[in-house]
Amino acid sequence: QWRRVETSLMAILAIAKVVIFFGALYVAWRILNPSSTPVALVGASALFIVLASATVVPLLRDITYGTVMIAERWYNVGDHIVVEPFLGVSGIVEHVTLRSTKLRSLTGEIIWLHNQHVQGVRITPRGVKTLAIDVFVSDAEQGKKVMSKGLAAIPKEATMVARAFSRIETEKLTEDLWRLSAVGQTAPGREWLIEDFAIKAIKKYDESGEHDPVIIHGPIVRFADEAAMKRFKRTVRAKN
């Protein structure tokens, strides 16, 4: 809610700046030309048309797109978005006006976008990606120890793993096969910490030689966003 309020305030300030700017232009014109003749008006109109085609029209296009995006709540200040159709343009929304959008990427770069060029956005809910690791083992207790050691090696901070894998769930499939699952959250763009680094760490601890290897299948990584799973559960009508 606070993000929406901040975004609305920025939009109102942008509108006020536009009104003040054009109002100042009009006042300056009246002061400099207190008694404008028809010839002067025609010349000024021609000059305005030439300038408008190069400056005002793109500006109005930006404002139109920005007004629609703000009205439809495409995104708010503080959201993490990926901008289409640009490749690799993503970041946290820091500033939104009727004309432009300011992003800060995960690498710290500042990105400015004209609103008219934003054809679509992908928003990361809560600013993190939720992923799960599944490991199929022959010994549940030993498998938990191996998995815990591997997950403990992942760096934990806001731009790395935002929420640690604090709980490992166990599901018995057969007499000698268990599925271990752990869910964590990482910053967008840092999924490799789980998809690559965590997998290698778990396998390394399992093959360290301190005990007999217990991993039979995996580890495997999957996205585990609860909202997405609920929506797909309502959509999918597969029958067993």
Short mmCIF file of C-alpha atoms in Angstrom, two decimals:
data_model
loop_
_atom_site.label_atom_id
_atom_site.label_comp_id
_atom_site.label_asym_id
_atom_site.label_seq_id
_atom_site.Cartn_x
_atom_site.Cartn_y
_atom_site.Cartn_z
CA GLN A 1 0.00 0.00 0.00
CA TRP A 2 2.84 2.39 0.81
CA ARG A 3 4.42 1.63 -2.57
CA ARG A 4 1.20 2.64 -4.31
CA VAL A 5 0.98 5.85 -2.28
CA GLU A 6 4.59 6.75 -3.12
CA THR A 7 4.00 6.02 -6.81
CA SER A 8 0.84 8.18 -6.82
CA LEU A 9 2.64 11.08 -5.13
CA MET A 10 5.40 10.94 -7.75
CA ALA A 11 2.80 10.99 -10.53
CA ILE A 12 1.05 14.01 -8.98
CA LEU A 13 4.36 15.86 -8.69
CA ALA A 14 5.12 15.07 -12.34
CA ILE A 15 1.75 16.47 -13.42
CA ALA A 16 2.33 19.61 -11.34
CA LYS A 17 5.76 20.13 -12.96
CA VAL A 18 4.24 19.86 -16.45
CA VAL A 19 1.47 22.36 -15.61
CA ILE A 20 3.96 24.81 -14.09
CA PHE A 21 6.30 24.50 -17.07
CA PHE A 22 3.66 25.23 -19.71
CA GLY A 23 2.14 27.92 -17.51
CA ALA A 24 5.53 29.62 -17.24
CA LEU A 25 5.97 29.44 -21.02
CA TYR A 26 2.57 31.07 -21.54
CA VAL A 27 3.28 33.84 -19.03
CA ALA A 28 6.69 34.51 -20.58
CA TRP A 29 5.10 34.70 -24.02
CA ARG A 30 2.49 37.20 -22.86
CA ILE A 31 5.11 39.36 -21.16
CA LEU A 32 7.43 39.39 -24.17
CA ASN A 33 4.57 39.88 -26.66
CA PRO A 34 1.90 41.99 -24.95
CA SER A 35 0.29 42.98 -28.25
CA SER A 36 0.82 40.10 -30.67
CA THR A 37 -0.04 40.83 -34.29
CA PRO A 38 -1.59 38.19 -36.59
CA VAL A 39 1.72 37.87 -38.48
CA ALA A 40 3.58 37.26 -35.24
CA LEU A 41 0.99 34.68 -34.19
CA VAL A 42 1.36 32.83 -37.52
CA GLY A 43 5.14 32.82 -37.22
CA ALA A 44 5.00 31.66 -33.61
CA SER A 45 2.53 28.93 -34.55
CA ALA A 46 4.79 27.67 -37.35
CA LEU A 47 7.78 27.66 -34.99
CA PHE A 48 5.76 25.83 -32.34
CA ILE A 49 4.68 23.16 -34.84
CA VAL A 50 8.30 22.54 -35.88
CA LEU A 51 9.46 22.29 -32.29
CA ALA A 52 6.49 20.18 -31.27
CA SER A 53 7.16 17.56 -33.93
CA ALA A 54 10.63 16.99 -32.49
CA THR A 55 10.07 17.49 -28.76
CA VAL A 56 6.46 17.80 -27.65
CA VAL A 57 5.07 14.81 -29.56
CA PRO A 58 7.53 12.27 -28.06
CA LEU A 59 6.98 13.88 -24.67
CA LEU A 60 3.21 13.56 -24.97
CA ARG A 61 3.62 9.94 -26.09
CA ASP A 62 5.69 9.22 -22.96
CA ILE A 63 3.11 10.94 -20.77
CA THR A 64 0.25 9.00 -22.37
CA TYR A 65 1.95 5.66 -21.84
CA GLY A 66 2.96 6.63 -18.31
CA THR A 67 -0.58 7.69 -17.42
CA VAL A 68 -2.00 4.37 -18.63
CA MET A 69 0.63 2.32 -16.78
CA ILE A 70 0.09 4.19 -13.52
CA ALA A 71 -3.70 4.02 -13.85
CA GLU A 72 -3.58 0.27 -14.52
CA ARG A 73 -0.96 -0.25 -11.77
CA TRP A 74 1.56 -2.07 -13.90
CA TYR A 75 4.16 -1.67 -11.15
CA ASN A 76 4.97 0.43 -8.11
CA VAL A 77 8.03 1.91 -6.48
CA GLY A 78 9.95 -0.90 -4.79
CA ASP A 79 8.87 -3.65 -7.22
CA HIS A 80 11.44 -5.74 -9.04
CA ILE A 81 10.60 -5.84 -12.75
CA VAL A 82 12.02 -7.21 -15.98
CA VAL A 83 11.31 -4.88 -18.91
CA GLU A 84 10.25 -6.23 -22.28
CA PRO A 85 11.37 -6.33 -25.06
CA PHE A 86 14.85 -5.36 -23.84
CA LEU A 87 17.35 -8.08 -23.03
CA GLY A 88 18.77 -7.98 -19.51
CA VAL A 89 16.98 -4.78 -18.44
CA SER A 90 15.70 -5.42 -14.92
CA GLY A 91 15.90 -3.95 -11.45
CA ILE A 92 14.11 -2.34 -8.54
CA VAL A 93 11.78 0.54 -9.45
CA GLU A 94 13.14 3.62 -7.68
CA HIS A 95 11.24 6.41 -9.38
CA VAL A 96 8.15 6.64 -11.60
CA THR A 97 6.87 9.68 -13.44
CA LEU A 98 4.47 10.20 -16.31
CA ARG A 99 7.45 10.43 -18.66
CA SER A 100 10.02 7.91 -17.41
CA THR A 101 10.87 5.07 -15.05
CA LYS A 102 14.09 4.75 -13.05
CA LEU A 103 15.47 1.31 -12.16
CA ARG A 104 18.40 0.16 -10.06
CA SER A 105 19.80 -3.18 -11.18
CA LEU A 106 21.23 -5.89 -8.97
CA THR A 107 24.72 -4.76 -10.01
CA GLY A 108 24.02 -1.21 -8.78
CA GLU A 109 23.56 0.35 -12.22
CA ILE A 110 20.89 3.03 -12.68
CA ILE A 111 18.62 2.54 -15.70
CA TRP A 112 16.30 5.21 -17.13
CA LEU A 113 13.48 4.21 -19.49
CA HIS A 114 11.08 6.24 -21.60
CA ASN A 115 7.60 4.96 -20.76
CA GLN A 116 6.64 4.72 -24.43
CA HIS A 117 9.30 2.02 -24.93
CA VAL A 118 8.03 -0.22 -22.12
CA GLN A 119 5.98 -2.80 -24.01
CA GLY A 120 5.59 -5.15 -21.06
CA VAL A 121 6.97 -5.97 -17.62
CA ARG A 122 7.49 -9.11 -15.56
CA ILE A 123 7.08 -8.42 -11.84
CA THR A 124 8.75 -10.60 -9.21
CA PRO A 125 6.28 -11.00 -6.30
CA ARG A 126 7.80 -9.85 -2.99
CA GLY A 127 11.05 -9.19 -4.86
CA VAL A 128 12.39 -12.76 -4.50
CA LYS A 129 12.35 -16.04 -6.40
CA THR A 130 11.13 -19.05 -4.39
CA LEU A 131 12.89 -22.31 -5.24
CA ALA A 132 12.88 -25.79 -3.77
CA ILE A 133 15.54 -28.50 -3.75
CA ASP A 134 14.47 -32.16 -3.80
CA VAL A 135 16.89 -34.95 -2.96
CA PHE A 136 16.04 -38.67 -3.05
CA VAL A 137 18.09 -40.64 -0.50
CA SER A 138 18.38 -44.13 0.94
CA ASP A 139 18.83 -42.91 4.52
CA ALA A 140 16.66 -40.05 5.76
CA GLU A 141 18.76 -39.00 8.76
CA GLN A 142 22.08 -39.13 6.94
CA GLY A 143 20.49 -37.41 3.94
CA LYS A 144 19.36 -34.52 6.17
CA LYS A 145 22.89 -34.05 7.46
CA VAL A 146 24.32 -34.00 3.95
CA MET A 147 21.67 -31.58 2.71
CA SER A 148 22.07 -29.28 5.73
CA LYS A 149 25.84 -29.03 5.23
CA GLY A 150 25.44 -28.23 1.54
CA LEU A 151 22.78 -25.58 2.13
CA ALA A 152 24.76 -23.99 4.97
CA ALA A 153 27.48 -23.05 2.46
CA ILE A 154 25.18 -20.70 0.49
CA PRO A 155 25.81 -16.95 1.18
CA LYS A 156 22.83 -15.39 2.96
CA GLU A 157 22.10 -11.72 2.41
CA ALA A 158 19.55 -9.49 0.64
CA THR A 159 21.16 -9.75 -2.79
CA MET A 160 22.05 -13.45 -2.50
CA VAL A 161 19.80 -15.91 -0.65
CA ALA A 162 17.17 -13.71 0.99
CA ARG A 163 15.63 -16.49 3.06
CA ALA A 164 17.70 -19.49 4.09
CA PHE A 165 16.65 -23.12 3.73
CA SER A 166 15.70 -23.43 7.39
CA ARG A 167 13.54 -26.56 7.29
CA ILE A 168 13.99 -29.87 5.50
CA GLU A 169 10.80 -31.87 4.96
CA THR A 170 10.89 -35.65 4.72
CA GLU A 171 8.55 -37.91 2.72
CA LYS A 172 8.89 -41.69 2.74
CA LEU A 173 8.27 -43.15 -0.71
CA THR A 174 9.30 -46.80 -0.24
CA GLU A 175 11.09 -48.85 2.40
CA ASP A 176 14.49 -47.62 1.25
CA LEU A 177 13.69 -44.35 -0.51
CA TRP A 178 12.94 -40.93 1.00
CA ARG A 179 12.38 -37.54 -0.60
CA LEU A 180 13.92 -34.58 1.21
CA SER A 181 12.68 -31.09 0.28
CA ALA A 182 13.84 -27.63 1.31
CA VAL A 183 12.45 -24.26 0.19
CA GLY A 184 14.36 -20.98 0.06
CA GLN A 185 14.22 -17.58 -1.58
CA THR A 186 16.86 -15.80 -3.62
CA ALA A 187 17.21 -12.42 -5.28
CA PRO A 188 16.19 -12.32 -8.98
CA GLY A 189 19.19 -13.12 -11.13
CA ARG A 190 20.91 -15.11 -8.39
CA GLU A 191 19.05 -18.37 -9.01
CA TRP A 192 22.41 -19.93 -9.93
CA LEU A 193 23.25 -20.02 -6.23
CA ILE A 194 20.64 -22.75 -5.84
CA GLU A 195 20.54 -24.25 -9.33
CA ASP A 196 24.31 -24.69 -9.54
CA PHE A 197 26.26 -23.85 -6.37
CA ALA A 198 23.94 -25.57 -3.86
CA ILE A 199 23.65 -28.69 -6.01
CA LYS A 200 27.44 -29.05 -6.25
CA ALA A 201 27.84 -28.43 -2.50
CA ILE A 202 25.31 -31.13 -1.57
CA LYS A 203 26.91 -33.65 -3.94
CA LYS A 204 30.36 -32.82 -2.60
CA TYR A 205 29.38 -33.49 1.01
CA ASP A 206 27.67 -36.73 -0.01
CA GLU A 207 30.84 -37.92 -1.78
CA SER A 208 33.26 -36.65 0.86
CA GLY A 209 34.15 -40.17 2.07
CA GLU A 210 33.04 -39.60 5.67
CA HIS A 211 30.14 -42.00 5.09
CA ASP A 212 28.60 -44.11 2.39
CA PRO A 213 26.84 -42.01 -0.28
CA VAL A 214 23.11 -41.79 0.39
CA ILE A 215 21.85 -39.76 -2.60
CA ILE A 216 20.08 -41.98 -5.13
CA HIS A 217 18.48 -39.33 -7.36
CA GLY A 218 19.05 -35.60 -7.60
CA PRO A 219 19.38 -33.05 -6.27
CA ILE A 220 16.84 -31.31 -8.48
CA VAL A 221 15.67 -27.70 -8.35
CA ARG A 222 12.16 -26.43 -9.04
CA PHE A 223 10.26 -23.17 -8.61
CA ALA A 224 7.96 -23.31 -5.60
CA ASP A 225 5.93 -20.10 -5.53
CA GLU A 226 2.79 -20.82 -3.50
CA ALA A 227 0.54 -18.42 -5.41
CA ALA A 228 1.59 -19.91 -8.77
CA MET A 229 0.99 -23.45 -7.53
CA LYS A 230 -2.50 -22.53 -6.31
CA ARG A 231 -3.38 -20.94 -9.65
CA PHE A 232 -2.10 -23.93 -11.63
CA LYS A 233 -3.92 -26.31 -9.30
CA ARG A 234 -7.17 -24.60 -10.25
CA THR A 235 -6.28 -24.64 -13.96
CA VAL A 236 -4.91 -28.14 -14.46
CA ARG A 237 -7.59 -30.80 -14.84
CA ALA A 238 -5.40 -33.86 -15.24
CA LYS A 239 -6.89 -37.21 -14.25
CA ASN A 240 -4.89 -40.08 -12.80
#
